[in-house]
Amino acid sequence: MENKISFPKYQILHSNNNQYYWLLWAVNGRVILKSSETYVSKANCLVGIESSKKNTADNNFQKDVATNGQFYFRQISSGNYKELGNSEMYNTSTERNEGILAVQRDAPIANVEDKTL
């Protein structure tokens, strides 16, 4: 029987090229960071998750608008300004801002579920 971790959680997955990446699921069970960078090793993926947990200040989020007019955000690392993860697309800037608040609330307390085992 699979041991499922409740929300909020980071989920480690394999990419198509057999590297690792993570998703961040909010307390309500929705994905709030849908794509991280890819990592060659699981250990480096875990380092990326720890960085995401720590980089939740307002200045760690870049708010953007896609060419189709939808809103999204990117979480950025304070130390090296590397992109940690991207959000889903939102219809309004208010929804996007609520997504940022969800990351700030949930990332620091999220457990890690490894789906690569």
GROMACS .gro file of N, CA and C in nm:
model
  351
    1MET      N    1   0.084  -0.119   0.000
    1MET     CA    2   0.000   0.000   0.000
    1MET      C    3   0.088   0.124   0.000
    2GLU      N    4   0.055   0.221  -0.086
    2GLU     CA    5   0.134   0.343  -0.099
    2GLU      C    6   0.103   0.438   0.016
    3ASN      N    7   0.209   0.496   0.072
    3ASN     CA    8   0.194   0.593   0.181
    3ASN      C    9   0.180   0.733   0.121
    4LYS      N   10   0.061   0.789   0.126
    4LYS     CA   11   0.037   0.922   0.069
    4LYS      C   12   0.053   1.027   0.177
    5ILE      N   13   0.118   1.134   0.141
    5ILE     CA   14   0.140   1.245   0.232
    5ILE      C   15   0.032   1.349   0.207
    6SER      N   16  -0.026   1.400   0.314
    6SER     CA   17  -0.132   1.499   0.300
    6SER      C   18  -0.075   1.633   0.255
    7PHE      N   19  -0.163   1.722   0.220
    7PHE     CA   20  -0.127   1.854   0.171
    7PHE      C   21  -0.102   1.950   0.286
    8PRO      N   22  -0.018   2.051   0.270
    8PRO     CA   23   0.064   2.084   0.155
    8PRO      C   24   0.183   1.989   0.144
    9LYS      N   25   0.232   1.975   0.020
    9LYS     CA   26   0.347   1.887   0.001
    9LYS      C   27   0.423   1.922  -0.126
   10TYR      N   28   0.550   1.889  -0.121
   10TYR     CA   29   0.632   1.887  -0.241
   10TYR      C   30   0.629   1.745  -0.291
   11GLN      N   31   0.626   1.728  -0.420
   11GLN     CA   32   0.624   1.595  -0.479
   11GLN      C   33   0.742   1.585  -0.575
   12ILE      N   34   0.828   1.486  -0.552
   12ILE     CA   35   0.943   1.463  -0.640
   12ILE      C   36   0.902   1.364  -0.748
   13LEU      N   37   0.932   1.400  -0.873
   13LEU     CA   38   0.894   1.318  -0.988
   13LEU      C   39   1.012   1.304  -1.083
   14HIS      N   40   1.000   1.210  -1.179
   14HIS     CA   41   1.099   1.193  -1.286
   14HIS      C   42   1.053   1.269  -1.409
   15SER      N   43   1.146   1.336  -1.477
   15SER     CA   44   1.115   1.400  -1.604
   15SER      C   45   1.130   1.299  -1.717
   16ASN      N   46   1.097   1.339  -1.840
   16ASN     CA   47   1.108   1.250  -1.956
   16ASN      C   48   1.250   1.202  -1.979
   17ASN      N   49   1.349   1.284  -1.943
   17ASN     CA   50   1.489   1.245  -1.963
   17ASN      C   51   1.549   1.183  -1.836
   18ASN      N   52   1.461   1.134  -1.749
   18ASN     CA   53   1.499   1.062  -1.627
   18ASN      C   54   1.574   1.148  -1.525
   19GLN      N   55   1.553   1.279  -1.531
   19GLN     CA   56   1.604   1.366  -1.426
   19GLN      C   57   1.491   1.386  -1.325
   20TYR      N   58   1.517   1.464  -1.221
   20TYR     CA   59   1.421   1.487  -1.114
   20TYR      C   60   1.369   1.630  -1.119
   21TYR      N   61   1.244   1.647  -1.077
   21TYR     CA   62   1.186   1.779  -1.059
   21TYR      C   63   1.081   1.769  -0.950
   22TRP      N   64   1.032   1.885  -0.906
   22TRP     CA   65   0.932   1.884  -0.800
   22TRP      C   66   0.813   1.973  -0.834
   23LEU      N   67   0.701   1.943  -0.769
   23LEU     CA   68   0.580   2.024  -0.771
   23LEU      C   69   0.550   2.064  -0.628
   24LEU      N   70   0.487   2.178  -0.609
   24LEU     CA   71   0.437   2.217  -0.477
   24LEU      C   72   0.285   2.220  -0.482
   25TRP      N   73   0.225   2.139  -0.395
   25TRP     CA   74   0.080   2.131  -0.381
   25TRP      C   75   0.038   2.212  -0.259
   26ALA      N   76  -0.066   2.292  -0.274
   26ALA     CA   77  -0.118   2.375  -0.165
   26ALA      C   78  -0.200   2.292  -0.068
   27VAL      N   79  -0.233   2.352   0.043
   27VAL     CA   80  -0.314   2.285   0.146
   27VAL      C   81  -0.450   2.242   0.091
   28ASN      N   82  -0.500   2.312  -0.013
   28ASN     CA   83  -0.630   2.277  -0.072
   28ASN      C   84  -0.620   2.167  -0.178
   29GLY      N   85  -0.499   2.112  -0.200
   29GLY     CA   86  -0.482   2.003  -0.295
   29GLY      C   87  -0.459   2.045  -0.438
   30ARG      N   88  -0.435   2.174  -0.462
   30ARG     CA   89  -0.408   2.224  -0.597
   30ARG      C   90  -0.259   2.252  -0.612
   31VAL      N   91  -0.208   2.230  -0.732
   31VAL     CA   92  -0.067   2.260  -0.760
   31VAL      C   93  -0.050   2.411  -0.768
   32ILE      N   94   0.046   2.465  -0.690
   32ILE     CA   95   0.072   2.609  -0.695
   32ILE      C   96   0.206   2.642  -0.760
   33LEU      N   97   0.301   2.551  -0.753
   33LEU     CA   98   0.423   2.563  -0.833
   33LEU      C   99   0.430   2.437  -0.917
   34LYS      N  100   0.409   2.453  -1.048
   34LYS     CA  101   0.389   2.337  -1.135
   34LYS      C  102   0.514   2.291  -1.206
   35SER      N  103   0.618   2.369  -1.202
   35SER     CA  104   0.740   2.323  -1.269
   35SER      C  105   0.863   2.384  -1.203
   36SER      N  106   0.950   2.296  -1.161
   36SER     CA  107   1.079   2.340  -1.109
   36SER      C  108   1.182   2.317  -1.219
   37GLU      N  109   1.304   2.359  -1.193
   37GLU     CA  110   1.410   2.319  -1.284
   37GLU      C  111   1.427   2.168  -1.272
   38THR      N  112   1.501   2.107  -1.363
   38THR     CA  113   1.529   1.964  -1.351
   38THR      C  114   1.667   1.945  -1.290
   39TYR      N  115   1.681   1.835  -1.220
   39TYR     CA  116   1.804   1.805  -1.146
   39TYR      C  117   1.855   1.668  -1.187
   40VAL      N  118   1.986   1.653  -1.199
   40VAL     CA  119   2.047   1.526  -1.236
   40VAL      C  120   2.032   1.425  -1.123
   41SER      N  121   2.041   1.472  -0.998
   41SER     CA  122   2.032   1.381  -0.884
   41SER      C  123   1.915   1.418  -0.793
   42LYS      N  124   1.866   1.318  -0.722
   42LYS     CA  125   1.760   1.342  -0.625
   42LYS      C  126   1.809   1.432  -0.512
   43ALA      N  127   1.936   1.417  -0.474
   43ALA     CA  128   1.993   1.501  -0.368
   43ALA      C  129   1.985   1.649  -0.407
   44ASN      N  130   2.017   1.680  -0.532
   44ASN     CA  131   2.009   1.819  -0.577
   44ASN      C  132   1.864   1.867  -0.584
   45CYS      N  133   1.773   1.778  -0.618
   45CYS     CA  134   1.631   1.812  -0.618
   45CYS      C  135   1.586   1.849  -0.477
   46LEU      N  136   1.630   1.774  -0.378
   46LEU     CA  137   1.597   1.805  -0.239
   46LEU      C  138   1.655   1.939  -0.195
   47VAL      N  139   1.774   1.973  -0.244
   47VAL     CA  140   1.833   2.105  -0.216
   47VAL      C  141   1.744   2.214  -0.276
   48GLY      N  142   1.692   2.190  -0.398
   48GLY     CA  143   1.601   2.286  -0.461
   48GLY      C  144   1.473   2.305  -0.381
   49ILE      N  145   1.421   2.196  -0.325
   49ILE     CA  146   1.301   2.206  -0.241
   49ILE      C  147   1.330   2.288  -0.117
   50GLU      N  148   1.442   2.263  -0.053
   50GLU     CA  149   1.479   2.342   0.066
   50GLU      C  150   1.493   2.489   0.032
   51SER      N  151   1.549   2.519  -0.084
   51SER     CA  152   1.561   2.658  -0.128
   51SER      C  153   1.423   2.720  -0.148
   52SER      N  154   1.330   2.645  -0.206
   52SER     CA  155   1.194   2.694  -0.226
   52SER      C  156   1.127   2.722  -0.092
   53LYS      N  157   1.150   2.634   0.006
   53LYS     CA  158   1.091   2.652   0.139
   53LYS      C  159   1.141   2.781   0.205
   54LYS      N  160   1.268   2.815   0.181
   54LYS     CA  161   1.330   2.930   0.248
   54LYS      C  162   1.308   3.062   0.174
   55ASN      N  163   1.288   3.058   0.044
   55ASN     CA  164   1.279   3.179  -0.038
   55ASN      C  165   1.133   3.217  -0.061
   56THR      N  166   1.069   3.264   0.047
   56THR     CA  167   0.926   3.298   0.038
   56THR      C  168   0.896   3.444   0.068
   57ALA      N  169   0.999   3.527   0.075
   57ALA     CA  170   0.975   3.671   0.096
   57ALA      C  171   0.913   3.729  -0.032
   58ASP      N  172   0.847   3.842  -0.018
   58ASP     CA  173   0.782   3.905  -0.133
   58ASP      C  174   0.877   3.924  -0.251
   59ASN      N  175   1.003   3.960  -0.223
   59ASN     CA  176   1.097   3.986  -0.332
   59ASN      C  177   1.148   3.858  -0.399
   60ASN      N  178   1.103   3.741  -0.355
   60ASN     CA  179   1.139   3.615  -0.418
   60ASN      C  180   1.037   3.573  -0.524
   61PHE      N  181   0.944   3.661  -0.556
   61PHE     CA  182   0.842   3.629  -0.655
   61PHE      C  183   0.839   3.734  -0.764
   62GLN      N  184   0.851   3.687  -0.887
   62GLN     CA  185   0.841   3.776  -1.002
   62GLN      C  186   0.705   3.755  -1.066
   63LYS      N  187   0.629   3.863  -1.073
   63LYS     CA  188   0.495   3.857  -1.131
   63LYS      C  189   0.505   3.886  -1.280
   64ASP      N  190   0.439   3.801  -1.361
   64ASP     CA  191   0.447   3.813  -1.506
   64ASP      C  192   0.310   3.801  -1.569
   65VAL      N  193   0.302   3.844  -1.695
   65VAL     CA  194   0.183   3.829  -1.777
   65VAL      C  195   0.226   3.758  -1.905
   66ALA      N  196   0.158   3.650  -1.939
   66ALA     CA  197   0.188   3.574  -2.060
   66ALA      C  198   0.137   3.648  -2.183
   67THR      N  199   0.184   3.606  -2.299
   67THR     CA  200   0.143   3.671  -2.424
   67THR      C  201  -0.007   3.658  -2.448
   68ASN      N  202  -0.070   3.558  -2.388
   68ASN     CA  203  -0.216   3.541  -2.403
   68ASN      C  204  -0.295   3.622  -2.300
   69GLY      N  205  -0.225   3.703  -2.219
   69GLY     CA  206  -0.292   3.789  -2.121
   69GLY      C  207  -0.316   3.725  -1.986
   70GLN      N  208  -0.279   3.598  -1.969
   70GLN     CA  209  -0.296   3.534  -1.839
   70GLN      C  210  -0.179   3.572  -1.747
   71PHE      N  211  -0.203   3.558  -1.619
   71PHE     CA  212  -0.108   3.598  -1.516
   71PHE      C  213  -0.041   3.476  -1.455
   72TYR      N  214   0.087   3.490  -1.420
   72TYR     CA  215   0.160   3.383  -1.352
   72TYR      C  216   0.273   3.444  -1.271
   73PHE      N  217   0.341   3.361  -1.194
   73PHE     CA  218   0.456   3.410  -1.118
   73PHE      C  219   0.566   3.305  -1.119
   74ARG      N  220   0.686   3.353  -1.089
   74ARG     CA  221   0.802   3.266  -1.077
   74ARG      C  222   0.865   3.291  -0.941
   75GLN      N  223   0.905   3.183  -0.875
   75GLN     CA  224   0.977   3.193  -0.747
   75GLN      C  225   1.126   3.196  -0.778
   76ILE      N  226   1.196   3.295  -0.720
   76ILE     CA  227   1.337   3.319  -0.749
   76ILE      C  228   1.418   3.305  -0.620
   77SER      N  229   1.536   3.245  -0.630
   77SER     CA  230   1.627   3.230  -0.515
   77SER      C  231   1.695   3.363  -0.485
   78SER      N  232   1.704   3.397  -0.357
   78SER     CA  233   1.769   3.522  -0.316
   78SER      C  234   1.918   3.521  -0.346
   79GLY      N  235   1.985   3.409  -0.322
   79GLY     CA  236   2.130   3.403  -0.333
   79GLY      C  237   2.183   3.418  -0.474
   80ASN      N  238   2.131   3.338  -0.566
   80ASN     CA  239   2.184   3.338  -0.702
   80ASN      C  240   2.082   3.384  -0.806
   81TYR      N  241   1.966   3.426  -0.763
   81TYR     CA  242   1.858   3.474  -0.849
   81TYR      C  243   1.814   3.369  -0.952
   82LYS      N  244   1.833   3.243  -0.917
   82LYS     CA  245   1.794   3.133  -1.003
   82LYS      C  246   1.644   3.107  -0.987
   83GLU      N  247   1.580   3.073  -1.097
   83GLU     CA  248   1.438   3.042  -1.092
   83GLU      C  249   1.418   2.906  -1.025
   84LEU      N  250   1.333   2.904  -0.923
   84LEU     CA  251   1.305   2.780  -0.850
   84LEU      C  252   1.184   2.707  -0.906
   85GLY      N  253   1.079   2.782  -0.939
   85GLY     CA  254   0.957   2.720  -0.989
   85GLY      C  255   0.865   2.821  -1.054
   86ASN      N  256   0.773   2.771  -1.136
   86ASN     CA  257   0.672   2.851  -1.205
   86ASN      C  258   0.534   2.812  -1.159
   87SER      N  259   0.446   2.909  -1.158
   87SER     CA  260   0.308   2.882  -1.118
   87SER      C  261   0.225   2.837  -1.237
   88GLU      N  262   0.101   2.800  -1.206
   88GLU     CA  263   0.002   2.778  -1.310
   88GLU      C  264  -0.039   2.914  -1.366
   89MET      N  265  -0.122   2.915  -1.468
   89MET     CA  266  -0.174   3.039  -1.525
   89MET      C  267  -0.303   3.079  -1.452
   90TYR      N  268  -0.318   3.209  -1.431
   90TYR     CA  269  -0.435   3.263  -1.363
   90TYR      C  270  -0.506   3.361  -1.455
   91ASN      N  271  -0.637   3.374  -1.437
   91ASN     CA  272  -0.715   3.466  -1.519
   91ASN      C  273  -0.700   3.611  -1.475
   92THR      N  274  -0.671   3.634  -1.346
   92THR     CA  275  -0.660   3.770  -1.295
   92THR      C  276  -0.533   3.786  -1.212
   93SER      N  277  -0.490   3.910  -1.198
   93SER     CA  278  -0.372   3.937  -1.114
   93SER      C  279  -0.404   3.907  -0.968
   94THR      N  280  -0.529   3.923  -0.927
   94THR     CA  281  -0.568   3.892  -0.789
   94THR      C  282  -0.550   3.744  -0.761
   95GLU      N  283  -0.591   3.658  -0.854
   95GLU     CA  284  -0.572   3.514  -0.837
   95GLU      C  285  -0.424   3.480  -0.830
   96ARG      N  286  -0.343   3.544  -0.916
   96ARG     CA  287  -0.198   3.521  -0.913
   96ARG      C  288  -0.141   3.560  -0.778
   97ASN      N  289  -0.181   3.674  -0.725
   97ASN     CA  290  -0.132   3.719  -0.595
   97ASN      C  291  -0.174   3.625  -0.484
   98GLU      N  292  -0.293   3.568  -0.495
   98GLU     CA  293  -0.337   3.467  -0.397
   98GLU      C  294  -0.251   3.341  -0.408
   99GLY      N  295  -0.208   3.306  -0.528
   99GLY     CA  296  -0.117   3.194  -0.547
   99GLY      C  297   0.016   3.218  -0.477
  100ILE      N  298   0.068   3.339  -0.488
  100ILE     CA  299   0.193   3.374  -0.418
  100ILE      C  300   0.174   3.361  -0.268
  101LEU      N  301   0.063   3.411  -0.216
  101LEU     CA  302   0.036   3.399  -0.072
  101LEU      C  303   0.027   3.252  -0.029
  102ALA      N  304  -0.027   3.167  -0.117
  102ALA     CA  305  -0.035   3.024  -0.085
  102ALA      C  306   0.104   2.963  -0.076
  103VAL      N  307   0.195   3.001  -0.166
  103VAL     CA  308   0.333   2.950  -0.158
  103VAL      C  309   0.397   2.998  -0.028
  104GLN      N  310   0.378   3.125   0.003
  104GLN     CA  311   0.437   3.180   0.126
  104GLN      C  312   0.385   3.109   0.250
  105ARG      N  313   0.260   3.071   0.248
  105ARG     CA  314   0.196   3.003   0.362
  105ARG      C  315   0.235   2.855   0.368
  106ASP      N  316   0.233   2.787   0.253
  106ASP     CA  317   0.244   2.641   0.251
  106ASP      C  318   0.385   2.587   0.233
  107ALA      N  319   0.469   2.655   0.156
  107ALA     CA  320   0.603   2.601   0.128
  107ALA      C  321   0.683   2.570   0.254
  108PRO      N  322   0.689   2.661   0.351
  108PRO     CA  323   0.774   2.633   0.468
  108PRO      C  324   0.730   2.512   0.550
  109ILE      N  325   0.604   2.474   0.542
  109ILE     CA  326   0.553   2.364   0.625
  109ILE      C  327   0.525   2.236   0.546
  110ALA      N  328   0.549   2.240   0.415
  110ALA     CA  329   0.516   2.126   0.329
  110ALA      C  330   0.613   2.010   0.352
  111ASN      N  331   0.558   1.890   0.356
  111ASN     CA  332   0.638   1.768   0.360
  111ASN      C  333   0.678   1.731   0.219
  112VAL      N  334   0.762   1.629   0.206
  112VAL     CA  335   0.809   1.585   0.074
  112VAL      C  336   0.760   1.443   0.049
  113GLU      N  337   0.698   1.425  -0.066
  113GLU     CA  338   0.653   1.294  -0.111
  113GLU      C  339   0.738   1.255  -0.233
  114ASP      N  340   0.806   1.145  -0.226
  114ASP     CA  341   0.894   1.099  -0.333
  114ASP      C  342   0.817   1.000  -0.420
  115LYS      N  343   0.782   1.040  -0.541
  115LYS     CA  344   0.707   0.953  -0.634
  115LYS      C  345   0.802   0.877  -0.727
  116THR      N  346   0.934   0.883  -0.700
  116THR     CA  347   1.031   0.816  -0.786
  116THR      C  348   1.073   0.682  -0.730
  117LEU      N  349   1.023   0.646  -0.614
  117LEU     CA  350   1.062   0.518  -0.552
  117LEU      C  351   0.998   0.400  -0.619
   0.00000   0.00000   0.00000
